[in-house]
PDB file of C-alpha atoms in Angstrom:
ATOM      1  CA  MET A 272       0.126   0.078  -0.352  1.00 93.00           C
ATOM      2  CA  PHE A 273       1.774   3.294  -1.106  1.00 92.00           C
ATOM      3  CA  VAL A 274       0.612   6.447   1.941  1.00 89.00           C
ATOM      4  CA  ALA A 275       2.265   8.930   2.277  1.00 81.00           C
ATOM      5  CA  ALA A 276       4.184   9.364   4.842  1.00 75.00           C
ATOM      6  CA  ALA A 277       3.069  13.421   5.854  1.00 73.00           C
ATOM      7  CA  ASP A 278      -0.157  12.135   5.857  1.00 79.00           C
ATOM      8  CA  ASP A 279      -0.397  11.769   9.374  1.00 79.00           C
ATOM      9  CA  ARG A 280      -4.531  10.777   9.110  1.00 85.00           C
ATOM     10  CA  ALA A 281      -3.555   7.982   6.075  1.00 84.00           C
ATOM     11  CA  VAL A 282      -0.068   6.628   7.618  1.00 81.00           C
ATOM     12  CA  ASP A 283      -2.618   5.505  10.869  1.00 83.00           C
ATOM     13  CA  GLU A 284      -5.425   4.362   8.537  1.00 88.00           C
ATOM     14  CA  ALA A 285      -1.768   1.768   6.594  1.00 86.00           C
ATOM     15  CA  PHE A 286      -0.823   1.331  10.154  1.00 82.00           C
ATOM     16  CA  GLN A 287      -4.289  -0.546  11.057  1.00 86.00           C
ATOM     17  CA  SER A 288      -5.332  -1.528   6.981  1.00 91.00           C
ATOM     18  CA  GLY A 289      -3.416  -5.307   7.540  1.00 92.00           C
ATOM     19  CA  ALA A 290      -1.968  -4.576   4.598  1.00 94.00           C
ATOM     20  CA  ASP A 291       1.948  -6.670   3.396  1.00 94.00           C
ATOM     21  CA  ALA A 292       3.771  -3.937   2.764  1.00 95.00           C
ATOM     22  CA  LEU A 293       3.744  -0.566   3.363  1.00 92.00           C
ATOM     23  CA  CYS A 294       5.261   1.689   0.777  1.00 94.00           C
ATOM     24  CA  PHE A 295       6.153   5.504   1.739  1.00 88.00           C
ATOM     25  CA  ALA A 296       6.263   8.165  -0.793  1.00 79.00           C
ATOM     26  CA  ALA A 297       9.698   9.812  -0.629  1.00 59.00           C
ATOM     27  CA  ALA A 298       9.569  12.319  -3.821  1.00 50.00           C
ATOM     28  CA  GLY A 299      10.027  16.218  -3.268  1.00 57.00           C
ATOM     29  CA  GLU A 300      10.012  14.740   0.855  1.00 56.00           C
ATOM     30  CA  SER A 301      12.448  17.716   2.507  1.00 58.00           C
ATOM     31  CA  ALA A 302      15.180  16.800   5.670  1.00 58.00           C
ATOM     32  CA  PRO A 303      11.723  17.214   8.070  1.00 62.00           C
ATOM     33  CA  SER A 304       9.640  15.225   6.383  1.00 66.00           C
ATOM     34  CA  PHE A 305      12.321  11.988   6.176  1.00 67.00           C
ATOM     35  CA  LYS A 306      13.075  12.318   9.822  1.00 69.00           C
ATOM     36  CA  LYS A 307       9.280  12.370  10.408  1.00 71.00           C
ATOM     37  CA  MET A 308       9.331   9.446   8.346  1.00 73.00           C
ATOM     38  CA  ALA A 309      12.275   7.306   9.847  1.00 76.00           C
ATOM     39  CA  ALA A 310       9.661   8.545  13.206  1.00 76.00           C
ATOM     40  CA  LYS A 311       6.475   6.329  11.619  1.00 75.00           C
ATOM     41  CA  ILE A 312       8.727   3.176  10.536  1.00 79.00           C
ATOM     42  CA  ALA A 313      10.120   3.171  13.663  1.00 79.00           C
ATOM     43  CA  ALA A 314       6.757   3.008  15.084  1.00 77.00           C
ATOM     44  CA  VAL A 315       6.079   0.430  12.323  1.00 77.00           C
ATOM     45  CA  ARG A 316       8.053  -2.005  13.440  1.00 78.00           C
ATOM     46  CA  GLN A 317       7.798  -2.162  16.837  1.00 79.00           C
ATOM     47  CA  GLN A 318       4.380  -3.447  15.984  1.00 72.00           C
ATOM     48  CA  VAL A 319       3.538  -7.572  16.132  1.00 67.00           C
ATOM     49  CA  ALA A 320       3.492  -8.423  13.033  1.00 77.00           C
ATOM     50  CA  ALA A 321       5.185  -5.323  11.007  1.00 82.00           C
ATOM     51  CA  PRO A 322       4.304  -5.487   7.459  1.00 89.00           C
ATOM     52  CA  LEU A 323       7.953  -4.217   5.134  1.00 92.00           C
ATOM     53  CA  ILE A 324       8.630  -1.599   4.958  1.00 91.00           C
ATOM     54  CA  PHE A 325       8.921   0.148   1.017  1.00 94.00           C
ATOM     55  CA  ILE A 326       9.739   4.476   0.352  1.00 92.00           C
ATOM     56  CA  SER A 327       8.653   4.831  -3.475  1.00 92.00           C
ATOM     57  CA  ILE A 328      12.106   6.719  -5.012  1.00 91.00           C
ATOM     58  CA  PRO A 329      11.533   9.201  -9.354  1.00 86.00           C
ATOM     59  CA  ALA A 330      13.426   7.417 -11.973  1.00 84.00           C
ATOM     60  CA  LEU A 331      17.167   8.142 -11.435  1.00 85.00           C
ATOM     61  CA  ASP A 332      17.624  10.345 -14.169  1.00 77.00           C
ATOM     62  CA  ASP A 333      16.915  12.455 -10.842  1.00 67.00           C
ATOM     63  CA  HIS A 334      19.407  15.053 -10.689  1.00 73.00           C
ATOM     64  CA  SER A 335      18.876  14.946  -6.170  1.00 78.00           C
ATOM     65  CA  ILE A 336      18.663  11.049  -6.296  1.00 85.00           C
ATOM     66  CA  GLU A 337      21.911  10.031  -4.461  1.00 86.00           C
ATOM     67  CA  ALA A 338      21.800  12.574  -1.414  1.00 84.00           C
ATOM     68  CA  ARG A 339      17.581  11.253  -1.206  1.00 85.00           C
ATOM     69  CA  LEU A 340      19.636   7.363  -0.772  1.00 90.00           C
ATOM     70  CA  ASP A 341      22.031   9.540   1.892  1.00 89.00           C
ATOM     71  CA  VAL A 342      18.732   9.895   3.935  1.00 86.00           C
ATOM     72  CA  ILE A 343      17.502   6.676   2.571  1.00 89.00           C
ATOM     73  CA  ALA A 344      20.007   4.147   3.669  1.00 90.00           C
ATOM     74  CA  PRO A 345      19.698   4.885   7.361  1.00 88.00           C
ATOM     75  CA  LEU A 346      16.864   4.112   7.600  1.00 87.00           C
ATOM     76  CA  ALA A 347      17.258   0.658   7.049  1.00 91.00           C
ATOM     77  CA  PRO A 348      13.885   0.584   4.813  1.00 92.00           C
ATOM     78  CA  ASP A 349      13.356  -3.013   3.202  1.00 94.00           C
ATOM     79  CA  GLY A 350      13.408  -1.899  -0.561  1.00 96.00           C
ATOM     80  CA  LEU A 351      12.631   0.682  -2.701  1.00 97.00           C
ATOM     81  CA  VAL A 352       9.984   1.097  -4.905  1.00 96.00           C
ATOM     82  CA  LEU A 353      11.514   2.694  -8.309  1.00 96.00           C
ATOM     83  CA  GLN A 354       9.557   5.288  -9.912  1.00 92.00           C
ATOM     84  CA  ASN A 355       9.000   5.484 -13.431  1.00 91.00           C
ATOM     85  CA  CYS A 356      11.734   2.159 -13.918  1.00 95.00           C
ATOM     86  CA  GLY A 357      12.437   2.178 -17.817  1.00 94.00           C
ATOM     87  CA  SER A 358      14.260  -1.555 -17.969  1.00 97.00           C
ATOM     88  CA  GLY A 359      15.466  -3.818 -15.559  1.00 97.00           C
ATOM     89  CA  ARG A 360      19.299  -1.310 -16.511  1.00 97.00           C
ATOM     90  CA  ALA A 361      17.660   0.953 -14.649  1.00 96.00           C
ATOM     91  CA  VAL A 362      17.232  -2.107 -11.751  1.00 97.00           C
ATOM     92  CA  ARG A 363      20.989  -2.992 -11.506  1.00 97.00           C
ATOM     93  CA  ARG A 364      21.629   1.013 -11.719  1.00 96.00           C
ATOM     94  CA  LEU A 365      19.748   1.383  -8.499  1.00 96.00           C
ATOM     95  CA  GLY A 366      21.162  -2.043  -7.440  1.00 97.00           C
ATOM     96  CA  ALA A 367      25.057  -0.818  -7.490  1.00 96.00           C
ATOM     97  CA  LEU A 368      24.294   2.549  -6.119  1.00 95.00           C
ATOM     98  CA  LEU A 369      22.562   0.915  -2.656  1.00 96.00           C
ATOM     99  CA  ALA A 370      25.772  -1.330  -3.290  1.00 97.00           C
ATOM    100  CA  VAL A 371      27.751   1.514  -2.026  1.00 96.00           C
ATOM    101  CA  LYS A 372      25.300   3.461   0.239  1.00 95.00           C
ATOM    102  CA  GLU A 373      24.442  -0.291   2.678  1.00 96.00           C
ATOM    103  CA  ALA A 374      28.504  -0.490   3.080  1.00 96.00           C
ATOM    104  CA  GLU A 375      28.480   2.110   4.756  1.00 95.00           C
ATOM    105  CA  THR A 376      25.988   2.811   6.786  1.00 94.00           C
ATOM    106  CA  GLY A 377      26.896  -0.642   7.708  1.00 95.00           C
ATOM    107  CA  ILE A 378      23.456  -2.992   6.057  1.00 94.00           C
ATOM    108  CA  ALA A 379      23.896  -6.046   5.034  1.00 94.00           C
ATOM    109  CA  GLU A 380      25.351  -6.218   1.779  1.00 94.00           C
ATOM    110  CA  GLY A 381      22.094  -6.771  -1.314  1.00 96.00           C
ATOM    111  CA  SER A 382      20.022  -7.076   1.591  1.00 96.00           C
ATOM    112  CA  THR A 383      17.503  -3.613   0.002  1.00 97.00           C
ATOM    113  CA  ARG A 384      14.529  -5.209  -2.564  1.00 98.00           C
ATOM    114  CA  ILE A 385      13.947  -3.023  -5.402  1.00 98.00           C
ATOM    115  CA  ILE A 386      10.191  -2.963  -6.833  1.00 98.00           C
ATOM    116  CA  ALA A 387      10.435  -1.924 -10.033  1.00 98.00           C
ATOM    117  CA  LEU A 388       7.026   0.533 -11.211  1.00 96.00           C
ATOM    118  CA  ALA A 389       7.260  -0.271 -15.400  1.00 96.00           C
ATOM    119  CA  ALA A 390       5.669  -0.040 -18.429  1.00 94.00           C
ATOM    120  CA  GLY A 391       4.770   3.655 -18.091  1.00 92.00           C
ATOM    121  CA  THR A 392       5.369   4.266 -21.530  1.00 93.00           C
ATOM    122  CA  ALA A 393       4.772   3.509 -24.933  1.00 92.00           C
ATOM    123  CA  ALA A 394       8.969   3.267 -24.777  1.00 94.00           C
ATOM    124  CA  SER A 395       9.315   1.411 -22.693  1.00 95.00           C
ATOM    125  CA  ILE A 396       7.098  -2.066 -22.975  1.00 95.00           C
ATOM    126  CA  PHE A 397       9.897  -2.392 -25.610  1.00 96.00           C
ATOM    127  CA  GLU A 398      12.467  -2.962 -22.278  1.00 98.00           C
ATOM    128  CA  LEU A 399      10.288  -4.920 -19.967  1.00 97.00           C
ATOM    129  CA  GLY A 400      12.175  -7.914 -21.927  1.00 97.00           C
ATOM    130  CA  THR A 401      15.451  -6.334 -19.717  1.00 98.00           C
ATOM    131  CA  PHE A 402      14.287  -6.688 -16.141  1.00 98.00           C
ATOM    132  CA  ALA A 403      15.494 -10.810 -16.663  1.00 98.00           C
ATOM    133  CA  LYS A 404      18.307  -9.691 -15.850  1.00 97.00           C
ATOM    134  CA  ALA A 405      18.011  -7.307 -13.476  1.00 98.00           C
ATOM    135  CA  GLY A 406      19.693  -8.352 -10.799  1.00 96.00           C
ATOM    136  CA  ARG A 407      18.736 -10.043  -7.302  1.00 97.00           C
ATOM    137  CA  ARG A 408      17.428  -7.313  -5.409  1.00 98.00           C
ATOM    138  CA  LEU A 409      14.357  -6.992  -7.968  1.00 98.00           C
ATOM    139  CA  ILE A 410      11.401  -9.023  -6.313  1.00 98.00           C
ATOM    140  CA  ALA A 411       8.754  -8.098  -9.107  1.00 98.00           C
ATOM    141  CA  LEU A 412       7.024  -5.700 -11.418  1.00 98.00           C
ATOM    142  CA  ALA A 413       4.201  -3.573  -9.885  1.00 97.00           C
ATOM    143  CA  TRP A 414       1.843  -2.227 -13.194  1.00 90.00           C
ATOM    144  CA  ASP A 415       2.064   1.355 -13.760  1.00 82.00           C
ATOM    145  CA  ALA A 416      -1.122   2.018 -15.550  1.00 83.00           C
ATOM    146  CA  GLU A 417      -1.435   5.549 -14.116  1.00 83.00           C
ATOM    147  CA  ARG A 418       0.968   6.376 -16.360  1.00 87.00           C
ATOM    148  CA  LEU A 419       1.058   4.415 -18.874  1.00 90.00           C
ATOM    149  CA  ALA A 420      -3.021   5.883 -19.124  1.00 85.00           C
ATOM    150  CA  ALA A 421      -1.440   9.672 -19.216  1.00 88.00           C
ATOM    151  CA  CYS A 422       1.319   8.132 -21.799  1.00 89.00           C
ATOM    152  CA  LEU A 423      -1.626   6.634 -24.359  1.00 87.00           C
ATOM    153  CA  GLY A 424      -4.213   9.422 -23.349  1.00 86.00           C
ATOM    154  CA  VAL A 425      -7.166   7.019 -22.433  1.00 79.00           C
ATOM    155  CA  GLU A 426      -8.849   7.331 -19.035  1.00 73.00           C
ATOM    156  CA  GLU A 427      -6.619   5.746 -15.643  1.00 61.00           C
ATOM    157  CA  ALA A 428     -10.155   3.634 -15.159  1.00 57.00           C
ATOM    158  CA  VAL A 429     -10.151   2.191 -18.012  1.00 53.00           C
ATOM    159  CA  ALA A 430      -6.084   1.239 -17.296  1.00 53.00           C
ATOM    160  CA  THR A 431      -7.224  -0.319 -13.871  1.00 56.00           C
ATOM    161  CA  GLU A 432      -9.565  -2.486 -15.911  1.00 56.00           C
ATOM    162  CA  ALA A 433      -8.400  -5.822 -15.881  1.00 50.00           C
ATOM    163  CA  ASN A 434     -11.072  -7.203 -18.484  1.00 48.00           C
ATOM    164  CA  ALA A 435     -11.005  -4.568 -20.819  1.00 54.00           C
ATOM    165  CA  SER A 436      -9.082  -6.531 -23.445  1.00 52.00           C
ATOM    166  CA  ALA A 437      -9.203  -4.232 -26.452  1.00 52.00           C
ATOM    167  CA  ALA A 438      -7.870  -1.378 -24.264  1.00 72.00           C
ATOM    168  CA  PRO A 439      -4.741  -0.347 -25.260  1.00 78.00           C
ATOM    169  CA  THR A 440      -3.324  -0.337 -22.362  1.00 85.00           C
ATOM    170  CA  ALA A 441      -4.349  -4.502 -21.756  1.00 87.00           C
ATOM    171  CA  LEU A 442      -0.611  -5.653 -24.039  1.00 89.00           C
ATOM    172  CA  ALA A 443       1.565  -3.549 -21.253  1.00 91.00           C
ATOM    173  CA  ARG A 444      -0.627  -4.941 -18.940  1.00 92.00           C
ATOM    174  CA  ASN A 445      -0.036  -9.241 -20.445  1.00 93.00           C
ATOM    175  CA  LEU A 446       3.302  -7.953 -21.211  1.00 95.00           C
ATOM    176  CA  LEU A 447       4.817  -6.312 -17.700  1.00 96.00           C
ATOM    177  CA  SER A 448       2.887 -10.144 -16.204  1.00 96.00           C
ATOM    178  CA  PHE A 449       5.562 -12.057 -19.156  1.00 97.00           C
ATOM    179  CA  ALA A 450       8.679 -10.386 -18.428  1.00 98.00           C
ATOM    180  CA  ALA A 451       7.895 -10.617 -14.455  1.00 98.00           C
ATOM    181  CA  ARG A 452       7.991 -14.687 -14.775  1.00 97.00           C
ATOM    182  CA  ALA A 453      10.999 -14.673 -17.331  1.00 98.00           C
ATOM    183  CA  ALA A 454      12.849 -13.550 -14.520  1.00 98.00           C
ATOM    184  CA  LYS A 455      11.044 -14.951 -12.037  1.00 98.00           C
ATOM    185  CA  VAL A 456      10.214 -12.509  -9.260  1.00 98.00           C
ATOM    186  CA  MET A 457       5.867 -11.218  -9.031  1.00 98.00           C
ATOM    187  CA  ALA A 458       3.775  -9.250 -11.198  1.00 98.00           C
ATOM    188  CA  LEU A 459       1.888  -6.836  -9.054  1.00 97.00           C
ATOM    189  CA  ASP A 460      -0.740  -4.741 -11.188  1.00 94.00           C
ATOM    190  CA  ARG A 461      -3.101  -1.729  -9.656  1.00 91.00           C
ATOM    191  CA  ALA A 462      -6.259  -1.804  -7.945  1.00 91.00           C
ATOM    192  CA  PRO A 463      -8.838   0.129  -9.910  1.00 87.00           C
ATOM    193  CA  PRO A 464      -9.050   3.586  -7.828  1.00 83.00           C
ATOM    194  CA  GLY A 465     -12.418   4.691  -6.540  1.00 83.00           C
ATOM    195  CA  ALA A 466     -13.513   1.132  -7.396  1.00 78.00           C
ATOM    196  CA  ASP A 467     -16.544   0.215  -5.020  1.00 90.00           C
ATOM    197  CA  VAL A 468     -16.437  -3.406  -2.898  1.00 92.00           C
ATOM    198  CA  GLU A 469     -17.996  -5.557  -5.702  1.00 94.00           C
ATOM    199  CA  ARG A 470     -15.401  -4.008  -8.397  1.00 91.00           C
ATOM    200  CA  LEU A 471     -12.439  -4.686  -6.643  1.00 94.00           C
ATOM    201  CA  ARG A 472     -13.148  -7.854  -6.685  1.00 94.00           C
ATOM    202  CA  ARG A 473     -13.543  -9.637 -10.135  1.00 93.00           C
ATOM    203  CA  SER A 474     -10.637  -6.914 -10.305  1.00 91.00           C
ATOM    204  CA  CYS A 475      -8.477  -9.112  -8.256  1.00 94.00           C
ATOM    205  CA  GLU A 476     -10.535 -12.758  -9.453  1.00 94.00           C
ATOM    206  CA  ALA A 477      -9.194 -11.242 -13.213  1.00 92.00           C
ATOM    207  CA  SER A 478      -5.999 -10.248 -12.261  1.00 93.00           C
ATOM    208  CA  ARG A 479      -5.600 -13.902 -10.320  1.00 95.00           C
ATOM    209  CA  ARG A 480      -6.379 -16.085 -12.883  1.00 93.00           C
ATOM    210  CA  ASP A 481      -4.018 -13.428 -14.969  1.00 92.00           C
ATOM    211  CA  GLY A 482      -1.020 -14.537 -12.680  1.00 94.00           C
ATOM    212  CA  PHE A 483      -1.163 -11.762 -11.079  1.00 96.00           C
ATOM    213  CA  GLY A 484       0.427 -12.166  -7.350  1.00 97.00           C
ATOM    214  CA  GLY A 485      -0.849  -9.045  -5.822  1.00 96.00           C
ATOM    215  CA  LYS A 486      -2.405  -5.278  -6.252  1.00 95.00           C
ATOM    216  CA  TRP A 487      -0.643  -2.223  -4.497  1.00 94.00           C
ATOM    217  CA  THR A 488      -2.914   0.845  -4.319  1.00 94.00           C
ATOM    218  CA  SER A 489      -3.417   3.729  -2.618  1.00 92.00           C
ATOM    219  CA  ASP A 490      -6.405   2.511  -1.106  1.00 93.00           C
ATOM    220  CA  SER A 491      -6.789   1.343   3.125  1.00 93.00           C
ATOM    221  CA  LYS A 492     -10.100   0.239   2.627  1.00 92.00           C
ATOM    222  CA  ALA A 493      -9.127  -2.228  -0.056  1.00 95.00           C
ATOM    223  CA  ILE A 494      -7.368  -4.471   1.704  1.00 96.00           C
ATOM    224  CA  ALA A 495      -8.777  -6.214   3.226  1.00 95.00           C
ATOM    225  CA  ILE A 496     -10.450  -7.339   0.420  1.00 96.00           C
ATOM    226  CA  ILE A 497      -6.979  -7.901  -2.130  1.00 96.00           C
ATOM    227  CA  ASN A 498      -6.013 -10.396   1.516  1.00 95.00           C
ATOM    228  CA  ALA A 499      -8.532 -12.194   1.076  1.00 95.00           C
ATOM    229  CA  LEU A 500      -8.476 -12.577  -3.008  1.00 94.00           C
ATOM    230  CA  PHE A 501      -4.735 -13.468  -2.871  1.00 94.00           C
ATOM    231  CA  ALA A 502      -4.459 -15.045   0.121  1.00 80.00           C
TER     232      ALA A 502
END
């Protein structure tokens, strides 16, 4: 589940949602915000059955990426979610940067895993096969439905409707599933934003049928249904 660390209410709801993993947004965060994020992460880890902790970061062409990793590394997240990930090469590059940060902070090498938010542009579709050689840090490919919808000029509701087989985004979704299987990692589908219970249930069933191992969402109310369908 994606959650804004600066939103106390959203964080509290995420804590109680039962999500397997929480991903805190780090893009554009100031130093005080990172300090607050660290406090939230510490609170999560005090739970008896604490979820995995991930932090999302922007694409590697962001000029501040190394400075951002300097702040993130001491938080020792279980992993990072790489936004706008265009290829397996980007994952390997991030892995190399993480190896340096892990050594500097005394964290076990390779312990920080990576989820790639992929297939978000037309060009990136042709790079999905490169994730098979992205390295051992990669644990999942997550479909970047929102960004792809914007790229293609279609409504996000169409892009995230799992059974919309005629939509141009269906090809990207299917190819991401194939790429994840080739890379031997989990494929994560996007939960339809604002979906009612029945629509979300149908979407989860379709995702399971199509080979996806889970759903990601920003809606804490969707977690119980997602957990039930992917148990």
